[in-house]
XYZ file of C-alpha atoms in Angstrom:
557
model
C 4.383 39.784 13.693
C 1.161 38.137 14.864
C 0.935 34.359 15.228
C -1.704 32.334 13.374
C -3.893 32.019 16.445
C -3.631 35.758 17.181
C -4.704 36.537 13.606
C -7.560 34.033 13.884
C -8.831 35.612 17.099
C -9.125 39.047 15.438
C -11.367 37.735 12.654
C -15.097 38.443 12.597
C -16.768 35.224 11.563
C -20.037 35.123 9.672
C -22.853 33.022 11.169
C -22.594 29.609 9.512
C -26.195 29.959 8.310
C -25.033 32.809 6.030
C -22.167 30.723 4.682
C -24.586 27.863 3.958
C -26.958 30.228 2.115
C -24.044 31.315 -0.112
C -23.736 27.677 -1.212
C -27.489 27.404 -1.778
C -27.947 25.183 1.275
C -31.250 25.650 3.069
C -31.027 26.829 6.666
C -33.407 24.087 7.832
C -31.138 21.410 6.327
C -27.951 22.205 8.222
C -27.155 20.646 11.593
C -25.607 23.320 13.790
C -22.578 22.756 16.027
C -22.693 26.176 17.629
C -22.735 29.433 15.620
C -19.842 28.733 13.268
C -19.863 25.009 12.440
C -22.472 22.816 10.801
C -22.968 19.475 9.103
C -24.573 19.183 5.684
C -26.949 16.357 4.648
C -25.593 13.740 2.246
C -28.332 14.566 -0.258
C -26.620 17.774 -1.395
C -23.907 15.829 -3.230
C -26.563 14.381 -5.546
C -28.512 17.535 -6.392
C -28.257 19.396 -9.683
C -25.121 21.572 -9.724
C -25.741 25.275 -9.159
C -23.187 26.089 -11.894
C -23.260 24.440 -15.315
C -19.651 23.258 -15.427
C -18.144 23.325 -11.912
C -14.345 23.108 -11.847
C -12.177 20.951 -9.553
C -8.711 22.307 -8.722
C -6.154 19.962 -7.143
C -3.351 21.400 -4.996
C -0.219 19.312 -4.503
C 3.414 20.060 -3.657
C 7.035 19.112 -4.075
C 8.666 16.858 -1.454
C 8.391 18.869 1.766
C 10.637 19.845 4.616
C 9.566 18.355 7.980
C 7.425 21.464 8.669
C 5.513 21.249 5.367
C 5.360 23.727 2.498
C 1.980 25.399 3.070
C -0.254 23.404 0.745
C -3.295 24.005 2.945
C -2.430 27.708 3.255
C -2.165 28.032 -0.537
C -5.417 26.084 -1.021
C -7.261 28.461 1.294
C -5.571 31.551 -0.175
C -6.375 30.441 -3.734
C -10.023 29.824 -2.881
C -10.240 33.305 -1.344
C -8.515 34.761 -4.418
C -10.973 33.070 -6.788
C -13.822 34.761 -4.931
C -11.975 38.077 -5.205
C -11.853 37.799 -9.016
C -15.550 36.978 -9.251
C -15.653 33.177 -9.122
C -17.817 31.455 -6.510
C -15.322 29.209 -4.760
C -15.325 26.689 -1.929
C -12.291 24.960 -0.434
C -12.510 21.247 0.487
C -9.901 20.077 3.004
C -9.040 17.297 5.433
C -9.553 17.523 9.184
C -6.377 17.882 11.298
C -5.155 14.947 13.382
C -4.176 15.557 16.993
C -0.942 13.628 16.359
C 0.716 16.362 14.255
C -1.108 19.160 16.126
C 0.523 18.142 19.414
C 3.617 16.764 17.686
C 5.381 18.873 15.088
C 2.836 21.275 13.551
C 0.946 22.783 16.474
C -1.981 23.354 14.100
C -3.083 22.372 10.603
C -5.707 24.873 9.438
C -3.622 27.018 7.117
C -1.774 30.082 8.353
C -1.606 33.835 8.547
C -4.432 35.418 6.552
C -5.264 32.158 4.784
C -6.845 30.104 7.548
C -10.054 28.211 8.167
C -12.097 29.149 11.232
C -12.839 28.529 14.075
C -9.156 27.575 14.177
C -9.012 26.130 17.722
C -12.121 23.971 17.269
C -11.006 22.544 13.920
C -7.532 21.737 15.254
C -8.873 19.972 18.347
C -12.147 18.012 18.636
C -14.095 19.819 15.868
C -17.438 17.980 15.361
C -16.233 14.667 16.774
C -15.585 12.857 13.461
C -12.193 11.495 14.506
C -13.621 10.231 17.786
C -16.436 8.445 15.944
C -13.989 6.824 13.515
C -11.782 5.762 16.407
C -14.767 4.216 18.232
C -16.011 2.376 15.137
C -12.544 0.987 14.458
C -12.026 -0.125 18.052
C -15.511 -1.667 18.215
C -14.400 -4.106 15.531
C -11.207 -4.799 17.497
C -13.268 -5.542 20.616
C -15.635 -7.820 18.663
C -12.673 -9.743 17.264
C -11.201 -10.412 20.705
C -14.645 -11.200 22.083
C -15.189 -13.788 19.362
C -11.823 -15.396 20.044
C -12.849 -15.665 23.716
C -16.378 -16.891 22.939
C -17.351 -20.555 23.242
C -20.922 -20.403 21.874
C -20.604 -18.015 18.925
C -16.978 -18.523 17.987
C -15.873 -18.302 14.351
C -12.709 -20.150 15.452
C -10.500 -17.207 14.526
C -6.801 -17.986 14.631
C -5.334 -15.168 16.811
C -2.005 -15.471 14.992
C -3.609 -14.299 11.737
C -5.486 -11.247 13.025
C -4.370 -8.168 11.105
C -6.749 -5.638 12.711
C -5.073 -3.380 15.270
C -6.555 -0.662 17.465
C -6.205 3.067 16.793
C -5.911 6.340 18.684
C -5.545 9.905 17.455
C -2.191 10.663 19.035
C 1.461 10.024 18.226
C 2.473 7.303 20.694
C 5.331 5.096 19.501
C 5.193 2.904 22.633
C 1.878 1.426 21.419
C 3.131 0.270 18.012
C 3.556 -3.283 19.253
C 1.787 -4.613 22.357
C 0.493 -7.857 23.856
C -3.225 -7.830 24.663
C -5.279 -10.257 26.725
C -2.938 -10.644 29.681
C -4.389 -11.236 33.144
C -5.873 -14.716 32.992
C -8.699 -16.439 31.128
C -11.306 -13.834 32.090
C -9.252 -11.103 30.390
C -9.109 -12.682 26.948
C -6.649 -14.670 24.873
C -3.107 -13.240 24.889
C -1.912 -12.207 21.435
C 0.427 -9.742 19.786
C -1.212 -6.646 18.346
C -0.647 -2.885 18.396
C -1.993 0.568 17.648
C -2.022 2.700 14.495
C -2.851 6.392 14.466
C -6.519 7.099 13.643
C -5.591 8.814 10.362
C -4.191 5.444 9.193
C -7.379 3.536 10.068
C -9.103 1.692 7.248
C -12.346 3.072 8.684
C -11.001 6.577 7.997
C -10.138 5.557 4.428
C -13.584 4.003 3.964
C -15.410 7.087 5.285
C -13.476 9.248 2.826
C -14.194 6.991 -0.167
C -17.815 6.014 0.546
C -20.601 7.459 -1.609
C -23.409 7.165 0.934
C -24.538 5.146 3.956
C -25.266 1.862 2.066
C -21.835 2.070 0.422
C -20.263 2.809 3.819
C -21.869 -0.286 5.363
C -20.841 -2.457 2.406
C -17.254 -1.285 2.621
C -17.136 -1.758 6.400
C -18.375 -5.313 5.927
C -15.550 -5.987 3.456
C -12.812 -5.279 6.018
C -10.499 -8.298 6.126
C -9.875 -9.495 9.690
C -7.874 -12.728 9.468
C -8.334 -16.485 9.113
C -10.026 -19.287 10.994
C -7.940 -22.247 12.149
C -8.966 -24.099 8.978
C -7.728 -21.166 6.828
C -11.096 -19.654 5.921
C -10.993 -15.851 5.524
C -13.003 -13.774 7.984
C -14.405 -10.331 7.218
C -16.103 -7.749 9.449
C -19.488 -8.797 8.039
C -18.909 -12.314 9.411
C -18.729 -10.776 12.884
C -21.932 -8.789 12.163
C -19.871 -5.679 12.938
C -20.582 -3.360 10.019
C -24.085 -2.290 11.079
C -22.999 -1.167 14.543
C -19.867 0.466 13.123
C -22.012 2.413 10.649
C -24.302 3.491 13.502
C -21.307 5.096 15.206
C -20.519 6.904 11.946
C -24.026 8.151 11.090
C -23.081 11.780 11.817
C -19.375 11.547 10.979
C -20.196 10.656 7.361
C -21.786 14.091 6.844
C -19.366 16.837 5.684
C -18.565 19.785 7.938
C -19.126 23.382 6.833
C -16.954 26.219 8.181
C -15.372 29.328 6.626
C -12.038 30.930 5.825
C -10.709 34.134 7.356
C -12.288 36.045 4.446
C -15.629 34.251 4.770
C -15.136 31.824 1.872
C -17.082 28.562 2.425
C -14.954 25.594 3.477
C -15.919 21.923 3.664
C -13.609 19.999 5.990
C -14.166 16.265 6.204
C -11.996 13.228 6.926
C -8.279 13.202 7.571
C -6.211 10.294 6.218
C -2.442 10.865 6.067
C -0.885 10.726 2.606
C 2.284 8.849 3.584
C 0.347 5.916 5.124
C -3.159 6.268 3.613
C -4.809 7.986 0.631
C -4.309 11.513 2.006
C -7.385 13.250 0.614
C -10.624 14.614 2.047
C -13.900 12.741 1.526
C -15.521 12.072 -1.839
C -18.812 13.252 -0.296
C -17.389 16.665 0.689
C -15.721 17.176 -2.696
C -18.893 16.249 -4.567
C -21.002 18.478 -2.320
C -18.688 21.405 -2.983
C -18.854 20.804 -6.740
C -22.655 20.808 -6.625
C -22.723 24.066 -4.641
C -19.905 26.193 -6.067
C -18.305 27.245 -9.332
C -14.751 26.346 -8.269
C -13.750 23.690 -5.741
C -10.170 23.885 -4.476
C -8.927 20.731 -2.756
C -5.534 19.498 -1.599
C -3.860 16.102 -1.386
C -1.319 15.463 1.364
C 2.461 15.834 1.048
C 4.011 15.710 -2.442
C 2.647 14.652 -5.805
C 4.356 11.286 -5.305
C 2.037 10.560 -2.352
C -1.297 12.352 -1.853
C -1.793 13.520 -5.428
C -0.942 10.146 -6.988
C -3.478 8.560 -4.634
C -6.021 11.318 -5.319
C -5.830 10.443 -9.013
C -5.334 6.665 -8.886
C -7.705 5.968 -5.983
C -10.153 8.798 -5.231
C -10.768 9.904 -8.831
C -10.933 6.332 -10.101
C -13.552 5.304 -7.510
C -15.614 8.498 -7.641
C -15.474 9.556 -11.271
C -14.032 12.949 -10.291
C -11.628 14.659 -12.701
C -9.400 17.650 -11.877
C -9.598 20.584 -14.270
C -6.308 22.121 -13.120
C -3.368 21.126 -10.901
C -1.372 23.576 -8.795
C 2.037 22.429 -7.565
C 3.245 24.292 -4.470
C 6.990 24.886 -4.256
C 9.035 26.808 -1.718
C 12.500 28.297 -1.790
C 13.338 26.698 1.550
C 12.336 23.171 0.432
C 14.415 23.380 -2.737
C 17.441 24.525 -0.716
C 16.817 21.633 1.680
C 16.746 19.231 -1.282
C 19.928 20.846 -2.505
C 21.730 19.655 0.617
C 21.290 22.684 2.887
C 20.908 21.884 6.589
C 17.380 22.359 7.908
C 18.562 24.932 10.452
C 20.119 27.040 7.671
C 17.319 27.074 5.055
C 16.377 30.671 5.847
C 19.846 31.771 4.697
C 19.906 32.968 1.040
C 21.660 30.456 -1.229
C 20.784 30.214 -4.928
C 23.421 27.519 -5.467
C 21.713 25.126 -3.039
C 18.345 26.004 -4.568
C 19.598 25.231 -8.085
C 21.025 21.935 -6.855
C 17.674 20.893 -5.363
C 15.439 22.089 -8.172
C 15.432 18.617 -9.740
C 12.823 17.686 -7.134
C 10.460 20.281 -8.591
C 11.200 19.031 -12.096
C 10.318 15.445 -11.185
C 6.973 16.451 -9.662
C 6.148 18.459 -12.787
C 6.916 15.374 -14.884
C 4.701 13.284 -12.598
C 1.711 15.572 -13.167
C 2.164 15.250 -16.923
C 2.159 11.442 -16.605
C -1.566 11.739 -15.842
C -2.125 13.907 -18.913
C -2.620 16.993 -16.737
C -1.054 20.460 -17.066
C 0.673 21.873 -13.953
C 0.802 25.425 -12.620
C 3.589 26.143 -10.127
C 2.765 28.308 -7.092
C 5.767 29.644 -5.185
C 4.566 29.901 -1.596
C 6.589 32.883 -0.469
C 8.188 33.104 2.980
C 9.597 36.312 4.489
C 13.153 34.912 4.320
C 12.984 34.356 0.533
C 15.082 36.716 -1.576
C 13.945 38.027 -4.963
C 16.963 36.351 -6.577
C 15.866 32.966 -5.214
C 12.287 33.459 -6.361
C 13.499 34.537 -9.816
C 15.607 31.387 -10.019
C 12.457 29.236 -9.708
C 10.571 31.484 -12.132
C 13.290 31.127 -14.761
C 13.391 27.344 -14.341
C 9.624 27.078 -14.854
C 9.823 29.406 -17.852
C 12.396 27.083 -19.451
C 9.991 24.167 -18.898
C 7.097 26.261 -20.297
C 5.152 25.792 -17.061
C 3.050 28.730 -15.748
C 4.323 30.029 -12.413
C 3.058 32.554 -9.873
C 4.195 33.795 -6.480
C 1.554 33.183 -3.807
C 1.939 35.575 -0.894
C -1.111 34.209 0.899
C 0.205 33.986 4.467
C 0.648 37.742 4.788
C -1.961 38.966 2.271
C -4.680 36.304 2.151
C -6.633 36.081 -1.102
C -5.100 39.338 -2.342
C -1.741 37.539 -2.497
C -2.969 34.953 -4.997
C -5.121 36.818 -7.526
C -2.525 36.291 -10.273
C -2.473 32.562 -9.454
C -6.286 32.516 -9.463
C -6.314 34.021 -12.951
C -3.908 31.350 -14.196
C -6.056 28.619 -12.622
C -9.230 29.941 -14.272
C -7.505 30.133 -17.660
C -6.154 26.596 -17.297
C -9.411 25.106 -16.004
C -11.660 26.761 -18.568
C -9.418 25.852 -21.492
C -8.688 22.342 -20.173
C -8.604 19.897 -23.073
C -6.516 17.191 -21.423
C -8.090 13.860 -20.601
C -7.008 12.598 -17.217
C -6.207 8.909 -16.998
C -4.974 6.766 -14.058
C -1.410 5.486 -14.035
C -2.357 1.797 -14.061
C -5.244 -0.572 -14.777
C -6.664 -2.417 -11.783
C -6.567 -5.806 -13.518
C -2.770 -5.763 -13.737
C -0.709 -7.949 -11.410
C -0.066 -6.433 -7.969
C 3.701 -6.346 -8.499
C 3.217 -4.640 -11.888
C 1.102 -1.906 -10.307
C 3.628 -1.345 -7.529
C 6.482 -1.293 -10.063
C 4.703 1.308 -12.199
C 4.332 3.661 -9.232
C 7.894 3.043 -8.041
C 9.526 3.514 -11.437
C 7.372 6.205 -13.021
C 6.404 8.330 -9.984
C 9.397 7.860 -7.665
C 12.075 7.243 -10.312
C 13.193 3.945 -8.744
C 15.302 1.395 -10.594
C 13.505 -1.626 -9.117
C 11.361 -2.957 -6.265
C 12.619 -5.481 -3.714
C 10.225 -7.582 -1.626
C 11.073 -8.787 1.866
C 9.936 -12.342 2.827
C 6.832 -11.035 4.642
C 5.798 -9.029 1.572
C 6.222 -12.097 -0.669
C 4.023 -14.085 1.704
C 1.453 -11.282 1.639
C 1.387 -11.396 -2.175
C 0.442 -15.082 -2.051
C -2.299 -14.318 0.492
C -3.688 -11.485 -1.656
C -3.867 -13.735 -4.706
C -5.480 -16.577 -2.710
C -8.143 -14.171 -1.413
C -8.881 -12.939 -4.926
C -7.940 -9.361 -4.025
C -5.219 -8.712 -6.607
C -7.543 -6.336 -8.498
C -7.474 -3.725 -5.737
C -5.807 -0.335 -6.138
C -2.382 0.416 -4.621
C -1.909 2.850 -1.710
C 1.826 3.069 -1.038
C 3.074 3.796 2.478
C 6.312 5.739 2.019
C 8.262 8.553 3.621
C 7.185 12.018 2.506
C 10.697 13.413 2.894
C 12.092 11.837 -0.261
C 10.955 10.578 -3.643
C 12.540 7.300 -2.514
C 11.722 5.248 0.592
C 14.861 6.564 2.288
C 14.309 10.002 3.923
C 18.032 10.759 3.557
C 17.912 10.667 -0.256
C 16.894 14.242 -1.042
C 16.507 16.144 -4.311
C 15.878 13.875 -7.274
C 17.530 10.561 -6.369
C 18.309 7.978 -9.044
C 19.314 4.305 -9.240
C 17.625 3.452 -5.940
C 15.555 0.430 -4.984
C 12.178 0.588 -3.230
C 11.970 -2.027 -0.472
C 8.505 -3.386 0.374
C 8.473 -4.845 3.903
C 4.881 -6.090 3.908
C 1.550 -5.469 2.197
C -1.518 -4.745 4.284
C -4.989 -5.500 2.942
C -7.640 -2.753 3.066
C -10.368 -4.586 1.142
C -13.116 -2.335 2.512
C -11.333 0.781 1.290
C -10.563 -0.957 -1.997
C -6.781 -0.883 -1.905
C -3.621 -2.672 -0.827
C -0.964 -0.925 1.275
C 2.647 -1.826 0.422
C 4.697 -0.635 3.395
C 8.107 0.557 2.271
C 11.356 1.438 4.000
C 11.036 2.338 7.677
C 7.642 4.077 7.445
C 5.437 3.622 10.536
C 1.628 3.722 10.776
C 1.939 4.995 14.348
C 4.244 8.038 14.385
C 6.190 9.179 17.430
C 6.414 12.603 19.030
C 9.460 14.773 18.277
C 11.980 15.532 20.991
C 10.313 18.902 21.601
C 6.608 18.338 20.827
C 4.369 21.271 19.953
C 2.191 20.345 22.948
C 4.794 21.979 25.214
C 3.705 25.377 23.866
C -0.078 24.800 23.893
C -2.035 26.006 26.920
C -5.269 27.592 28.133
C -5.120 31.052 29.725
C -7.097 32.132 32.801
C -9.955 33.360 30.615
C -10.293 29.937 28.964
C -8.638 30.910 25.661
C -6.394 28.377 23.941
C -2.899 29.697 23.251
C 0.153 28.242 21.508
C -1.497 26.789 18.391
C 0.455 28.019 15.392
């Protein structure tokens, strides 16, 4: 059996100019990054749509195993399948972060015959968007410390109140908490700080939610930094930082055009994680795809309790986007895992464990219906799945009157999802539901958090640690209680405890603290033990990644 990278290397890619022409994008408008990558001008998101009623398809999933359940693979396979049945489709995805690529995944561009290409480029530096976001974020950090050190232009920032950390695109747990400014007066003012991963940066969130360059600059200026010694709030605009930050992002804000293994257009732009940020690709890329194609397939990170809830309550609310159909990806192995089966044994057939864990699927189906949307279940099939196990999921969905299809997209590409594509078209074109967010922004912060915790997670209550209670007072004093909520929570469980698998009940969500992302337009309640700077696993994927003597990258999978 070929690996993902071996399959990718056998593909014949179309020149990106041809892919752009398929979307109605003029050759002279694209900015080439070699033969197979290009950036698209922002203006294309505002043009008249090529198709009268373009459809937006959201892909989500049940609570995953640590390796993920193939949401991106299904998104790519479905987009290819839609083209196979005569619909002009484009897939809109997030960019991979080097943290997971070198940590647990080894690659994040789909798999098998449902991949986006060029696989190695996208997984590594791509068009430099992550680097630009990292630089813009760290410029603000440098300006903050410079202002604290300054005598002539000082805002009299109180170092103890600074909430802005630095970021890097790598899993490095040793940088979570550091002391900066050591080495004497010429090296700055010593203070406690730390690093987050770039995918958790508020700059990343802002880039993915901004409508255009003026909106980007406005949002960057609204980043909350801390307080002066006399308790006056300080924002990035007070440091005159947002203009220079936007200059670093002038190319990164433009969406990237590539293609799938079957030549289907793909827009890949932005990469926030769904367990610690909003977990969806950029508004600009999604809008551009909708203006250029008949069907746009997009995914939201991790389960419906994380990325999809944020897609609907944050991205759709801010952008005016509305999904026409929702596909929920489920796997046999994940349901067995949620039924108590050890991770090392999930390839072993066991319908009893699957039946025990199927409550997780049921809860995610219920969550989709909370937004007045109709789900379609896609069973992402793995070679170890037995027909009996697959039929068990089919029967469960039939009892719930939820459409279900087996997606064999890893081994068959778009051909393995034509039945699913037909279901999606039927659902999208007959869609009569009216999507609505879960909560109103003008509700109290604790009410909004409680609604998500109780209705989406199934929690009994929410408990606030002393730091979180203090943060609530600060949020109210700053007049920011009307912001949206972006929960930071483990992806491994519906609860904030990764050990509570399946469909847990009677649990309490514990909020440790609440970070302010005023530029992005949301608050981040940090629950349980979730970290905004992940660590590498004991055996990181980087150990298997190399370059051969001919300069070819090997080991990405």
